[in-house]
PDB file of C-alpha atoms in Angstrom:
ATOM      1  CA  MET F   1     -57.709   5.517   9.166  1.00 39.00           C
ATOM      2  CA  ARG F   2     -59.006   6.876  12.443  1.00 40.00           C
ATOM      3  CA  ALA F   3     -57.797   8.428  15.613  1.00 49.00           C
ATOM      4  CA  THR F   4     -59.338   7.346  18.877  1.00 49.00           C
ATOM      5  CA  VAL F   5     -59.236   9.049  22.251  1.00 55.00           C
ATOM      6  CA  ARG F   6     -59.400   6.791  25.253  1.00 50.00           C
ATOM      7  CA  GLY F   7     -59.950   8.365  28.631  1.00 49.00           C
ATOM      8  CA  VAL F   8     -59.146   7.212  32.098  1.00 42.00           C
ATOM      9  CA  ALA F   9     -60.932   9.267  34.752  1.00 39.00           C
ATOM     10  CA  LEU F  10     -60.137   8.601  38.362  1.00 35.00           C
ATOM     11  CA  ALA F  11     -63.505   8.155  40.064  1.00 35.00           C
ATOM     12  CA  GLY F  12     -63.025   5.729  42.947  1.00 34.00           C
ATOM     13  CA  ALA F  13     -61.701   2.472  41.542  1.00 33.00           C
ATOM     14  CA  ALA F  14     -63.619   2.762  38.288  1.00 36.00           C
ATOM     15  CA  LEU F  15     -61.733   2.890  35.011  1.00 35.00           C
ATOM     16  CA  LEU F  16     -63.576   4.904  32.354  1.00 34.00           C
ATOM     17  CA  ALA F  17     -62.579   4.371  28.717  1.00 35.00           C
ATOM     18  CA  VAL F  18     -63.792   7.002  26.257  1.00 33.00           C
ATOM     19  CA  MET F  19     -63.420   6.403  22.540  1.00 35.00           C
ATOM     20  CA  VAL F  20     -64.030   9.279  20.177  1.00 31.00           C
ATOM     21  CA  ALA F  21     -64.076   9.612  16.402  1.00 33.00           C
ATOM     22  CA  ALA F  22     -61.317  11.842  15.064  1.00 35.00           C
ATOM     23  CA  GLY F  23     -61.714  15.557  15.506  1.00 37.00           C
ATOM     24  CA  VAL F  24     -64.722  15.495  17.849  1.00 34.00           C
ATOM     25  CA  TRP F  25     -64.647  17.092  21.294  1.00 35.00           C
ATOM     26  CA  VAL F  26     -66.030  14.942  24.088  1.00 32.00           C
ATOM     27  CA  TRP F  27     -66.988  15.728  27.625  1.00 30.00           C
ATOM     28  CA  SER F  28     -65.510  13.561  30.330  1.00 33.00           C
ATOM     29  CA  SER F  29     -68.147  12.052  32.588  1.00 28.00           C
ATOM     30  CA  GLY F  30     -65.721  11.878  35.474  1.00 33.00           C
ATOM     31  CA  GLY F  31     -62.624  13.579  36.766  1.00 41.00           C
ATOM     32  CA  ALA F  32     -59.993  13.470  39.415  1.00 47.00           C
ATOM     33  CA  ASP F  33     -60.880  12.140  42.863  1.00 45.00           C
ATOM     34  CA  THR F  34     -59.405  15.272  44.426  1.00 48.00           C
ATOM     35  CA  PRO F  35     -60.533  18.472  42.673  1.00 45.00           C
ATOM     36  CA  SER F  36     -57.788  20.861  41.673  1.00 51.00           C
ATOM     37  CA  ALA F  37     -57.267  23.777  44.073  1.00 60.00           C
ATOM     38  CA  GLY F  38     -56.937  26.056  41.060  1.00 73.00           C
ATOM     39  CA  PRO F  39     -54.777  26.490  37.981  1.00 80.00           C
ATOM     40  CA  PRO F  40     -51.075  25.960  38.679  1.00 90.00           C
ATOM     41  CA  LYS F  41     -49.016  29.146  38.726  1.00 92.00           C
ATOM     42  CA  THR F  42     -46.076  27.120  37.421  1.00 96.00           C
ATOM     43  CA  LEU F  43     -46.921  24.256  35.072  1.00 97.00           C
ATOM     44  CA  ARG F  44     -44.481  21.393  35.600  1.00 98.00           C
ATOM     45  CA  ILE F  45     -44.282  19.169  32.531  1.00 99.00           C
ATOM     46  CA  ILE F  46     -42.683  15.815  31.748  1.00 99.00           C
ATOM     47  CA  THR F  47     -42.635  14.351  28.239  1.00 99.00           C
ATOM     48  CA  TRP F  48     -41.120  10.957  27.467  1.00 99.00           C
ATOM     49  CA  ASN F  49     -41.030   8.488  24.601  1.00 98.00           C
ATOM     50  CA  ILE F  50     -40.969   5.319  26.675  1.00 98.00           C
ATOM     51  CA  CYS F  51     -40.542   2.981  23.654  1.00 95.00           C
ATOM     52  CA  GLY F  52     -43.172   0.878  25.337  1.00 92.00           C
ATOM     53  CA  GLU F  53     -44.206  -1.070  22.251  1.00 86.00           C
ATOM     54  CA  ALA F  54     -40.918  -1.482  20.406  1.00 77.00           C
ATOM     55  CA  GLY F  55     -39.841  -5.049  19.672  1.00 70.00           C
ATOM     56  CA  GLY F  56     -36.538  -6.725  18.966  1.00 75.00           C
ATOM     57  CA  GLU F  57     -33.952  -8.662  20.900  1.00 85.00           C
ATOM     58  CA  ARG F  58     -30.735  -7.250  22.306  1.00 89.00           C
ATOM     59  CA  GLY F  59     -28.522  -6.355  19.348  1.00 89.00           C
ATOM     60  CA  GLN F  60     -31.417  -5.710  16.950  1.00 88.00           C
ATOM     61  CA  SER F  61     -32.325  -2.218  15.766  1.00 83.00           C
ATOM     62  CA  GLY F  62     -35.795  -2.409  17.321  1.00 84.00           C
ATOM     63  CA  TYR F  63     -34.533  -3.296  20.782  1.00 90.00           C
ATOM     64  CA  CYS F  64     -35.991  -1.350  23.683  1.00 90.00           C
ATOM     65  CA  PRO F  65     -35.219  -1.709  27.394  1.00 93.00           C
ATOM     66  CA  LEU F  66     -37.931  -3.247  29.569  1.00 92.00           C
ATOM     67  CA  ARG F  67     -40.444  -3.502  26.735  1.00 88.00           C
ATOM     68  CA  ASP F  68     -41.888  -6.597  28.401  1.00 89.00           C
ATOM     69  CA  ARG F  69     -42.149  -4.948  31.835  1.00 94.00           C
ATOM     70  CA  PRO F  70     -44.907  -2.326  31.524  1.00 96.00           C
ATOM     71  CA  GLU F  71     -45.388  -2.287  35.287  1.00 97.00           C
ATOM     72  CA  LYS F  72     -41.787  -1.156  35.811  1.00 97.00           C
ATOM     73  CA  LYS F  73     -42.142   1.656  33.289  1.00 97.00           C
ATOM     74  CA  ALA F  74     -45.437   2.813  34.804  1.00 98.00           C
ATOM     75  CA  ALA F  75     -43.995   2.745  38.318  1.00 98.00           C
ATOM     76  CA  LYS F  76     -40.978   4.792  37.224  1.00 98.00           C
ATOM     77  CA  ILE F  77     -43.136   7.403  35.491  1.00 99.00           C
ATOM     78  CA  ALA F  78     -45.294   7.777  38.599  1.00 98.00           C
ATOM     79  CA  ALA F  79     -42.212   8.062  40.821  1.00 98.00           C
ATOM     80  CA  LEU F  80     -40.807  10.693  38.479  1.00 98.00           C
ATOM     81  CA  ALA F  81     -44.076  12.633  38.648  1.00 98.00           C
ATOM     82  CA  ARG F  82     -43.851  12.713  42.435  1.00 98.00           C
ATOM     83  CA  GLU F  83     -40.177  13.645  42.362  1.00 98.00           C
ATOM     84  CA  ARG F  84     -40.792  16.504  39.913  1.00 97.00           C
ATOM     85  CA  ASP F  85     -44.135  17.522  41.483  1.00 98.00           C
ATOM     86  CA  ALA F  86     -45.452  17.298  37.922  1.00 98.00           C
ATOM     87  CA  ASP F  87     -48.750  18.674  36.654  1.00 98.00           C
ATOM     88  CA  VAL F  88     -48.533  17.184  33.143  1.00 99.00           C
ATOM     89  CA  ILE F  89     -47.064  13.918  31.853  1.00 99.00           C
ATOM     90  CA  THR F  90     -47.113  13.155  28.133  1.00 99.00           C
ATOM     91  CA  LEU F  91     -45.969   9.855  26.666  1.00 99.00           C
ATOM     92  CA  GLN F  92     -45.234   8.487  23.218  1.00 99.00           C
ATOM     93  CA  GLU F  93     -44.985   4.848  22.079  1.00 98.00           C
ATOM     94  CA  VAL F  94     -47.292   3.890  24.917  1.00 98.00           C
ATOM     95  CA  CYS F  95     -49.961   1.190  25.107  1.00 97.00           C
ATOM     96  CA  GLY F  96     -53.408   2.124  26.391  1.00 98.00           C
ATOM     97  CA  GLY F  97     -57.094   1.322  26.311  1.00 96.00           C
ATOM     98  CA  ALA F  98     -56.995  -2.034  28.106  1.00 97.00           C
ATOM     99  CA  PRO F  99     -56.411  -3.463  31.592  1.00 97.00           C
ATOM    100  CA  GLY F 100     -52.725  -4.106  32.178  1.00 97.00           C
ATOM    101  CA  SER F 101     -51.605  -1.559  29.577  1.00 97.00           C
ATOM    102  CA  HIS F 102     -49.083   1.182  30.366  1.00 98.00           C
ATOM    103  CA  VAL F 103     -51.886   3.728  30.675  1.00 98.00           C
ATOM    104  CA  ALA F 104     -53.991   1.571  33.016  1.00 98.00           C
ATOM    105  CA  LEU F 105     -50.971   0.763  35.176  1.00 98.00           C
ATOM    106  CA  LEU F 106     -49.920   4.411  35.240  1.00 98.00           C
ATOM    107  CA  ARG F 107     -53.411   5.513  36.243  1.00 98.00           C
ATOM    108  CA  ALA F 108     -53.253   3.191  39.242  1.00 98.00           C
ATOM    109  CA  ALA F 109     -49.686   4.208  40.121  1.00 98.00           C
ATOM    110  CA  LEU F 110     -50.432   7.945  39.987  1.00 98.00           C
ATOM    111  CA  GLY F 111     -53.360   7.596  42.351  1.00 95.00           C
ATOM    112  CA  PRO F 112     -56.127  10.078  43.175  1.00 93.00           C
ATOM    113  CA  GLY F 113     -56.158  13.508  41.592  1.00 96.00           C
ATOM    114  CA  TRP F 114     -54.950  12.490  38.123  1.00 98.00           C
ATOM    115  CA  SER F 115     -56.810  12.086  34.819  1.00 98.00           C
ATOM    116  CA  VAL F 116     -55.411  10.324  31.749  1.00 98.00           C
ATOM    117  CA  ARG F 117     -56.294  10.173  28.044  1.00 98.00           C
ATOM    118  CA  HIS F 118     -54.837   7.966  25.311  1.00 99.00           C
ATOM    119  CA  ALA F 119     -55.019   8.267  21.510  1.00 99.00           C
ATOM    120  CA  GLU F 120     -54.163   5.310  19.317  1.00 98.00           C
ATOM    121  CA  GLY F 121     -52.030   5.224  16.185  1.00 98.00           C
ATOM    122  CA  ALA F 122     -51.251   2.448  13.733  1.00 98.00           C
ATOM    123  CA  ARG F 123     -47.936   0.877  12.790  1.00 96.00           C
ATOM    124  CA  PRO F 124     -46.952   0.809   9.083  1.00 96.00           C
ATOM    125  CA  ASP F 125     -48.809  -2.513   8.755  1.00 96.00           C
ATOM    126  CA  GLY F 126     -52.012  -0.761   9.832  1.00 97.00           C
ATOM    127  CA  GLU F 127     -52.261  -2.632  13.136  1.00 96.00           C
ATOM    128  CA  THR F 128     -52.813  -0.768  16.390  1.00 97.00           C
ATOM    129  CA  ARG F 129     -52.617  -3.601  18.916  1.00 96.00           C
ATOM    130  CA  CYS F 130     -49.477  -3.696  21.024  1.00 95.00           C
ATOM    131  CA  ARG F 131     -47.351  -6.724  20.211  1.00 91.00           C
ATOM    132  CA  ASP F 132     -45.925  -9.755  21.993  1.00 86.00           C
ATOM    133  CA  GLY F 133     -48.411 -10.036  24.806  1.00 88.00           C
ATOM    134  CA  LEU F 134     -48.604  -6.366  25.756  1.00 94.00           C
ATOM    135  CA  SER F 135     -52.106  -5.083  26.513  1.00 96.00           C
ATOM    136  CA  GLY F 136     -53.803  -2.258  24.660  1.00 97.00           C
ATOM    137  CA  ASP F 137     -53.204  -0.206  21.539  1.00 98.00           C
ATOM    138  CA  LEU F 138     -50.140   1.764  20.500  1.00 97.00           C
ATOM    139  CA  GLY F 139     -50.310   5.545  20.713  1.00 98.00           C
ATOM    140  CA  VAL F 140     -49.695   8.642  22.803  1.00 99.00           C
ATOM    141  CA  ALA F 141     -51.066   9.696  26.183  1.00 99.00           C
ATOM    142  CA  VAL F 142     -51.569  12.769  28.345  1.00 99.00           C
ATOM    143  CA  ALA F 143     -51.922  12.623  32.135  1.00 99.00           C
ATOM    144  CA  VAL F 144     -52.744  15.727  34.173  1.00 99.00           C
ATOM    145  CA  ARG F 145     -53.060  16.464  37.853  1.00 98.00           C
ATOM    146  CA  GLY F 146     -56.591  17.767  37.563  1.00 97.00           C
ATOM    147  CA  GLU F 147     -59.857  17.000  35.814  1.00 97.00           C
ATOM    148  CA  ILE F 148     -59.859  16.582  32.038  1.00 98.00           C
ATOM    149  CA  VAL F 149     -63.172  17.967  30.809  1.00 98.00           C
ATOM    150  CA  ARG F 150     -62.605  17.556  27.083  1.00 97.00           C
ATOM    151  CA  ALA F 151     -60.178  15.665  24.861  1.00 98.00           C
ATOM    152  CA  ARG F 152     -59.600  15.705  21.140  1.00 98.00           C
ATOM    153  CA  SER F 153     -57.400  13.691  18.797  1.00 99.00           C
ATOM    154  CA  GLU F 154     -56.818  13.237  15.099  1.00 98.00           C
ATOM    155  CA  ASN F 155     -54.350  11.498  12.837  1.00 99.00           C
ATOM    156  CA  ALA F 156     -51.914  14.164  11.602  1.00 99.00           C
ATOM    157  CA  LEU F 157     -49.879  11.994   9.216  1.00 99.00           C
ATOM    158  CA  PRO F 158     -50.993  12.224   5.571  1.00 98.00           C
ATOM    159  CA  PRO F 159     -51.435   8.938   3.675  1.00 98.00           C
ATOM    160  CA  ASP F 160     -48.360   7.327   2.153  1.00 97.00           C
ATOM    161  CA  PRO F 161     -48.402   8.468  -1.506  1.00 96.00           C
ATOM    162  CA  GLN F 162     -46.951   5.089  -2.494  1.00 95.00           C
ATOM    163  CA  GLY F 163     -49.753   3.277  -0.709  1.00 96.00           C
ATOM    164  CA  VAL F 164     -47.295   1.039   1.133  1.00 97.00           C
ATOM    165  CA  SER F 165     -47.443   2.279   4.724  1.00 98.00           C
ATOM    166  CA  GLU F 166     -50.697   2.432   6.671  1.00 98.00           C
ATOM    167  CA  GLN F 167     -49.100   4.193   9.610  1.00 98.00           C
ATOM    168  CA  THR F 168     -51.051   6.826  11.537  1.00 99.00           C
ATOM    169  CA  LEU F 169     -49.618   9.221  14.120  1.00 99.00           C
ATOM    170  CA  PRO F 170     -52.058  11.125  16.322  1.00 99.00           C
ATOM    171  CA  VAL F 171     -51.954  14.522  17.953  1.00 99.00           C
ATOM    172  CA  LEU F 172     -53.861  14.638  21.235  1.00 99.00           C
ATOM    173  CA  CYS F 173     -54.971  17.721  23.206  1.00 99.00           C
ATOM    174  CA  VAL F 174     -56.869  17.912  26.482  1.00 99.00           C
ATOM    175  CA  ARG F 175     -58.641  20.693  28.338  1.00 98.00           C
ATOM    176  CA  VAL F 176     -58.335  20.731  32.099  1.00 98.00           C
ATOM    177  CA  GLU F 177     -60.836  22.238  34.516  1.00 97.00           C
ATOM    178  CA  GLY F 178     -59.634  25.697  35.563  1.00 96.00           C
ATOM    179  CA  TRP F 179     -56.464  25.709  33.433  1.00 96.00           C
ATOM    180  CA  THR F 180     -55.641  28.317  30.822  1.00 92.00           C
ATOM    181  CA  TYR F 181     -53.118  26.048  29.083  1.00 95.00           C
ATOM    182  CA  THR F 182     -54.072  23.134  26.834  1.00 98.00           C
ATOM    183  CA  PRO F 183     -51.565  20.242  27.056  1.00 99.00           C
ATOM    184  CA  CYS F 184     -50.986  18.421  23.747  1.00 99.00           C
ATOM    185  CA  THR F 185     -48.692  15.665  22.537  1.00 99.00           C
ATOM    186  CA  THR F 186     -47.712  14.040  19.249  1.00 99.00           C
ATOM    187  CA  HIS F 187     -45.134  11.846  17.493  1.00 99.00           C
ATOM    188  CA  ILE F 188     -43.615  13.017  14.204  1.00 99.00           C
ATOM    189  CA  LEU F 189     -42.451  10.671  11.443  1.00 98.00           C
ATOM    190  CA  PRO F 190     -38.640  10.418  11.089  1.00 97.00           C
ATOM    191  CA  GLY F 191     -36.794  10.969   7.830  1.00 96.00           C
ATOM    192  CA  GLU F 192     -37.075  13.342   4.906  1.00 95.00           C
ATOM    193  CA  GLU F 193     -40.372  12.365   3.306  1.00 96.00           C
ATOM    194  CA  PRO F 194     -42.313  15.405   2.020  1.00 96.00           C
ATOM    195  CA  ARG F 195     -45.299  14.398   4.119  1.00 98.00           C
ATOM    196  CA  VAL F 196     -43.308  15.145   7.289  1.00 98.00           C
ATOM    197  CA  ARG F 197     -43.782  18.859   6.613  1.00 98.00           C
ATOM    198  CA  GLU F 198     -47.476  18.220   6.017  1.00 99.00           C
ATOM    199  CA  GLN F 199     -47.728  16.338   9.297  1.00 99.00           C
ATOM    200  CA  ILE F 200     -46.043  19.144  11.225  1.00 99.00           C
ATOM    201  CA  ALA F 201     -48.322  21.707   9.585  1.00 98.00           C
ATOM    202  CA  ALA F 202     -51.343  19.584  10.504  1.00 99.00           C
ATOM    203  CA  VAL F 203     -50.187  19.310  14.116  1.00 99.00           C
ATOM    204  CA  ARG F 204     -49.688  23.073  14.359  1.00 99.00           C
ATOM    205  CA  ALA F 205     -53.107  23.776  12.841  1.00 98.00           C
ATOM    206  CA  PHE F 206     -54.784  21.281  15.158  1.00 99.00           C
ATOM    207  CA  VAL F 207     -53.194  22.764  18.278  1.00 99.00           C
ATOM    208  CA  ARG F 208     -53.948  26.332  17.174  1.00 98.00           C
ATOM    209  CA  ALA F 209     -57.577  25.354  16.538  1.00 98.00           C
ATOM    210  CA  GLN F 210     -58.020  24.726  20.261  1.00 97.00           C
ATOM    211  CA  GLY F 211     -58.060  28.505  20.680  1.00 95.00           C
ATOM    212  CA  ARG F 212     -56.080  28.534  23.924  1.00 94.00           C
ATOM    213  CA  PRO F 213     -52.446  28.843  25.027  1.00 94.00           C
ATOM    214  CA  ALA F 214     -50.867  25.458  24.447  1.00 97.00           C
ATOM    215  CA  VAL F 215     -48.033  23.224  25.531  1.00 98.00           C
ATOM    216  CA  LEU F 216     -47.129  20.900  22.639  1.00 99.00           C
ATOM    217  CA  THR F 217     -44.856  18.028  23.581  1.00 99.00           C
ATOM    218  CA  GLY F 218     -43.561  14.907  21.939  1.00 99.00           C
ATOM    219  CA  ASP F 219     -40.990  12.999  19.966  1.00 99.00           C
ATOM    220  CA  PHE F 220     -40.375  15.173  16.908  1.00 98.00           C
ATOM    221  CA  ASN F 221     -37.594  12.916  15.555  1.00 98.00           C
ATOM    222  CA  ARG F 222     -35.310  15.857  14.789  1.00 96.00           C
ATOM    223  CA  ASN F 223     -33.556  18.647  16.652  1.00 93.00           C
ATOM    224  CA  ALA F 224     -35.253  21.998  17.118  1.00 92.00           C
ATOM    225  CA  GLY F 225     -33.013  23.602  14.487  1.00 92.00           C
ATOM    226  CA  ALA F 226     -34.252  21.307  11.690  1.00 95.00           C
ATOM    227  CA  ALA F 227     -35.900  23.152   8.813  1.00 97.00           C
ATOM    228  CA  GLN F 228     -38.965  20.908   9.032  1.00 98.00           C
ATOM    229  CA  LEU F 229     -39.692  22.204  12.540  1.00 97.00           C
ATOM    230  CA  ALA F 230     -39.517  25.874  11.531  1.00 97.00           C
ATOM    231  CA  PRO F 231     -43.333  26.321  11.668  1.00 97.00           C
ATOM    232  CA  LEU F 232     -43.296  25.280  15.321  1.00 98.00           C
ATOM    233  CA  VAL F 233     -40.090  27.072  16.315  1.00 96.00           C
ATOM    234  CA  SER F 234     -41.437  30.302  14.798  1.00 96.00           C
ATOM    235  CA  SER F 235     -44.737  29.938  16.677  1.00 96.00           C
ATOM    236  CA  TYR F 236     -43.634  28.805  20.128  1.00 96.00           C
ATOM    237  CA  ALA F 237     -40.826  28.940  22.631  1.00 95.00           C
ATOM    238  CA  VAL F 238     -39.094  25.572  22.927  1.00 95.00           C
ATOM    239  CA  CYS F 239     -37.252  23.410  25.443  1.00 95.00           C
ATOM    240  CA  PRO F 240     -34.568  22.251  24.749  1.00 90.00           C
ATOM    241  CA  ALA F 241     -33.779  25.135  22.399  1.00 78.00           C
ATOM    242  CA  ALA F 242     -32.363  24.800  18.892  1.00 66.00           C
ATOM    243  CA  GLY F 243     -28.883  25.525  20.171  1.00 62.00           C
ATOM    244  CA  GLY F 244     -29.044  22.579  22.536  1.00 54.00           C
ATOM    245  CA  SER F 245     -29.584  24.612  25.691  1.00 45.00           C
ATOM    246  CA  GLY F 246     -31.005  22.932  28.723  1.00 44.00           C
ATOM    247  CA  ARG F 247     -29.282  20.755  31.273  1.00 45.00           C
ATOM    248  CA  GLY F 248     -28.109  17.853  29.140  1.00 57.00           C
ATOM    249  CA  ALA F 249     -29.561  18.395  25.672  1.00 80.00           C
ATOM    250  CA  ALA F 250     -29.423  14.857  24.222  1.00 94.00           C
ATOM    251  CA  THR F 251     -32.805  13.131  24.456  1.00 97.00           C
ATOM    252  CA  TYR F 252     -32.098  10.024  22.353  1.00 96.00           C
ATOM    253  CA  HIS F 253     -29.315   7.448  22.227  1.00 95.00           C
ATOM    254  CA  ALA F 254     -28.572   4.909  19.500  1.00 93.00           C
ATOM    255  CA  TRP F 255     -25.736   2.448  19.077  1.00 93.00           C
ATOM    256  CA  ASP F 256     -24.004   2.327  15.686  1.00 93.00           C
ATOM    257  CA  PRO F 257     -22.862  -1.307  15.318  1.00 91.00           C
ATOM    258  CA  GLN F 258     -20.796  -0.659  12.187  1.00 92.00           C
ATOM    259  CA  GLU F 259     -18.785   2.163  13.737  1.00 93.00           C
ATOM    260  CA  ARG F 260     -19.145   0.777  17.252  1.00 92.00           C
ATOM    261  CA  ALA F 261     -20.060   4.258  18.385  1.00 94.00           C
ATOM    262  CA  HIS F 262     -22.714   5.983  20.433  1.00 93.00           C
ATOM    263  CA  ARG F 263     -25.014   8.465  18.673  1.00 94.00           C
ATOM    264  CA  PHE F 264     -26.821  11.132  20.658  1.00 94.00           C
ATOM    265  CA  HIS F 265     -29.543  13.433  19.338  1.00 94.00           C
ATOM    266  CA  ALA F 266     -32.066  15.951  20.678  1.00 95.00           C
ATOM    267  CA  LEU F 267     -35.350  14.665  19.224  1.00 97.00           C
ATOM    268  CA  ASP F 268     -37.858  15.366  21.994  1.00 98.00           C
ATOM    269  CA  HIS F 269     -39.163  18.843  22.742  1.00 97.00           C
ATOM    270  CA  ILE F 270     -41.661  20.919  24.675  1.00 98.00           C
ATOM    271  CA  PHE F 271     -43.114  23.809  22.668  1.00 98.00           C
ATOM    272  CA  PHE F 272     -45.184  26.372  24.554  1.00 97.00           C
ATOM    273  CA  ASP F 273     -46.993  29.663  24.194  1.00 95.00           C
ATOM    274  CA  SER F 274     -45.811  32.591  26.289  1.00 90.00           C
ATOM    275  CA  PRO F 275     -48.750  33.784  28.399  1.00 84.00           C
ATOM    276  CA  GLN F 276     -49.741  37.403  28.190  1.00 82.00           C
ATOM    277  CA  GLY F 277     -47.993  39.531  30.779  1.00 82.00           C
ATOM    278  CA  VAL F 278     -45.304  36.946  31.582  1.00 86.00           C
ATOM    279  CA  ARG F 279     -41.905  38.124  30.387  1.00 83.00           C
ATOM    280  CA  ASP F 280     -39.835  34.983  30.974  1.00 87.00           C
ATOM    281  CA  PRO F 281     -42.198  32.006  31.276  1.00 93.00           C
ATOM    282  CA  LEU F 282     -39.554  29.259  31.229  1.00 95.00           C
ATOM    283  CA  VAL F 283     -38.435  28.612  34.785  1.00 95.00           C
ATOM    284  CA  ASP F 284     -36.527  25.397  34.135  1.00 95.00           C
ATOM    285  CA  CYS F 285     -35.625  23.190  31.167  1.00 95.00           C
ATOM    286  CA  ARG F 286     -33.650  19.995  31.495  1.00 94.00           C
ATOM    287  CA  VAL F 287     -33.280  16.439  30.217  1.00 96.00           C
ATOM    288  CA  GLY F 288     -33.281  13.344  32.423  1.00 96.00           C
ATOM    289  CA  GLU F 289     -30.387  11.618  30.697  1.00 95.00           C
ATOM    290  CA  ASP F 290     -29.883   9.322  33.676  1.00 96.00           C
ATOM    291  CA  LEU F 291     -33.092   7.480  32.692  1.00 98.00           C
ATOM    292  CA  MET F 292     -31.981   6.871  29.084  1.00 97.00           C
ATOM    293  CA  ASP F 293     -30.249   3.622  28.126  1.00 96.00           C
ATOM    294  CA  THR F 294     -26.734   4.489  26.937  1.00 95.00           C
ATOM    295  CA  THR F 295     -25.231   1.000  26.745  1.00 95.00           C
ATOM    296  CA  PRO F 296     -23.976  -0.588  23.497  1.00 95.00           C
ATOM    297  CA  ASN F 297     -26.856  -2.484  21.896  1.00 94.00           C
ATOM    298  CA  GLU F 298     -25.026  -5.697  21.075  1.00 93.00           C
ATOM    299  CA  PRO F 299     -26.010  -9.371  21.384  1.00 91.00           C
ATOM    300  CA  GLY F 300     -24.862 -10.703  24.720  1.00 87.00           C
ATOM    301  CA  GLY F 301     -23.858  -7.217  25.813  1.00 82.00           C
ATOM    302  CA  PRO F 302     -24.474  -5.601  29.174  1.00 86.00           C
ATOM    303  CA  GLY F 303     -27.993  -5.033  30.396  1.00 90.00           C
ATOM    304  CA  PRO F 304     -29.567  -1.628  29.808  1.00 94.00           C
ATOM    305  CA  ASP F 305     -28.857   1.194  32.239  1.00 96.00           C
ATOM    306  CA  GLY F 306     -32.087   3.080  31.519  1.00 97.00           C
ATOM    307  CA  TYR F 307     -35.803   2.683  30.866  1.00 97.00           C
ATOM    308  CA  SER F 308     -35.945   3.763  27.209  1.00 97.00           C
ATOM    309  CA  ASP F 309     -33.770   4.792  24.287  1.00 96.00           C
ATOM    310  CA  HIS F 310     -35.179   8.288  24.929  1.00 97.00           C
ATOM    311  CA  ALA F 311     -34.747  10.516  27.960  1.00 98.00           C
ATOM    312  CA  PRO F 312     -37.602  12.425  29.564  1.00 98.00           C
ATOM    313  CA  VAL F 313     -37.665  16.181  29.027  1.00 98.00           C
ATOM    314  CA  TYR F 314     -38.739  18.470  31.858  1.00 98.00           C
ATOM    315  CA  ALA F 315     -39.998  22.043  31.652  1.00 97.00           C
ATOM    316  CA  ASP F 316     -41.441  24.343  34.301  1.00 98.00           C
ATOM    317  CA  ILE F 317     -43.470  27.202  32.817  1.00 96.00           C
ATOM    318  CA  ARG F 318     -45.031  30.232  34.500  1.00 94.00           C
ATOM    319  CA  THR F 319     -48.672  30.358  33.461  1.00 91.00           C
ATOM    320  CA  GLY F 320     -49.601  33.859  34.560  1.00 81.00           C
ATOM    321  CA  SER F 321     -52.532  32.416  36.530  1.00 73.00           C
TER     322      SER F 321
END
C-alpha cells in the first residue's frame, strides 16, 4: 500500500508530475505562471466529489453522470472557479497523473496562476488505474491559485482486518507560498466498520502534524453530526454545520429503486481552523445543489440534470492575513 502525490505546476506549457512516497514532504520545482500578490484575506474554497471514476450504466447503483466525459467535468470546475473567484478547489473521485485525465484537463482549463497536486488511492481490488478508458489513477486533488511549494500525502485507511479489501484512501495537504492556511482533502470510507474511526483519527493527526492552520475538505460519507466525525467537529469549525445550516444543506443524492424515492444526505464538508484574532471567520457557506444530479436513476429514464451525484460545497473564510 502506498500513497503517491502527483504535482502539476504551471510553468509555461510544461506539465510537471511529482510522485512522492507516503509521508515525505517534497519541494515543487515550479509554481504558478503568475505569482500570488499575497495571501488572500478571504479564502474562497470549493470542494466536490465529482464521481469521475465511478462505473455503471443508467439504473445501476454505480452510475455516475458524465463519467465518460472528463473534459466536460474539468470545464465545469474551471468555470465554477471563475464564477466563485475561488482560491482553493479540492476534488474527490478524480483521475490524475496522466495526459487527458481530469487533473490534466483541469490544469489546462484553469490557466496561468494555478498549481495542482493529485494523490492516488486504490479501489477494493487494489487497482489504482481509472477504468473504462479514462486516463490516470483514481484519487483526490487540490488546486490552488498560487504556488504550491510542498505537498504531502499518505493512506489514512487502516488495512481490512478480514484481508478482503485492498482499498486505500489518501489524505493530501499542500503548502502554498505566502499562505498561512494549509489546504487538505480526503475521502472517508462509508459504513460502520470500526476502522472508519481509525481513518478519521489518522486524517486528523496527519493534518495537525502540518503545524499550521488548516482547511480540511472532502467527502466524509456522513453528516457532521455523526458520532464518527466527533474528533473533527470538536477540533474545527465546519461548513455545512451539524444542524444542516448553509444554503441548501444536502450534498448527495441517491435514488432508492425499491421505494422509488429520492434520498438526500449531507456527506461533504469543509472543516477549518479559526485564525487567531478573527472572531467570525466564516463569511459564507453554501451548497451548489443545482450541479448535483437529482433525477431518478432508472434504466431508460431521463438524462441526468447535474454533473455528479454530489454537489459542490462552497466556503469563504477570513484568514486574518
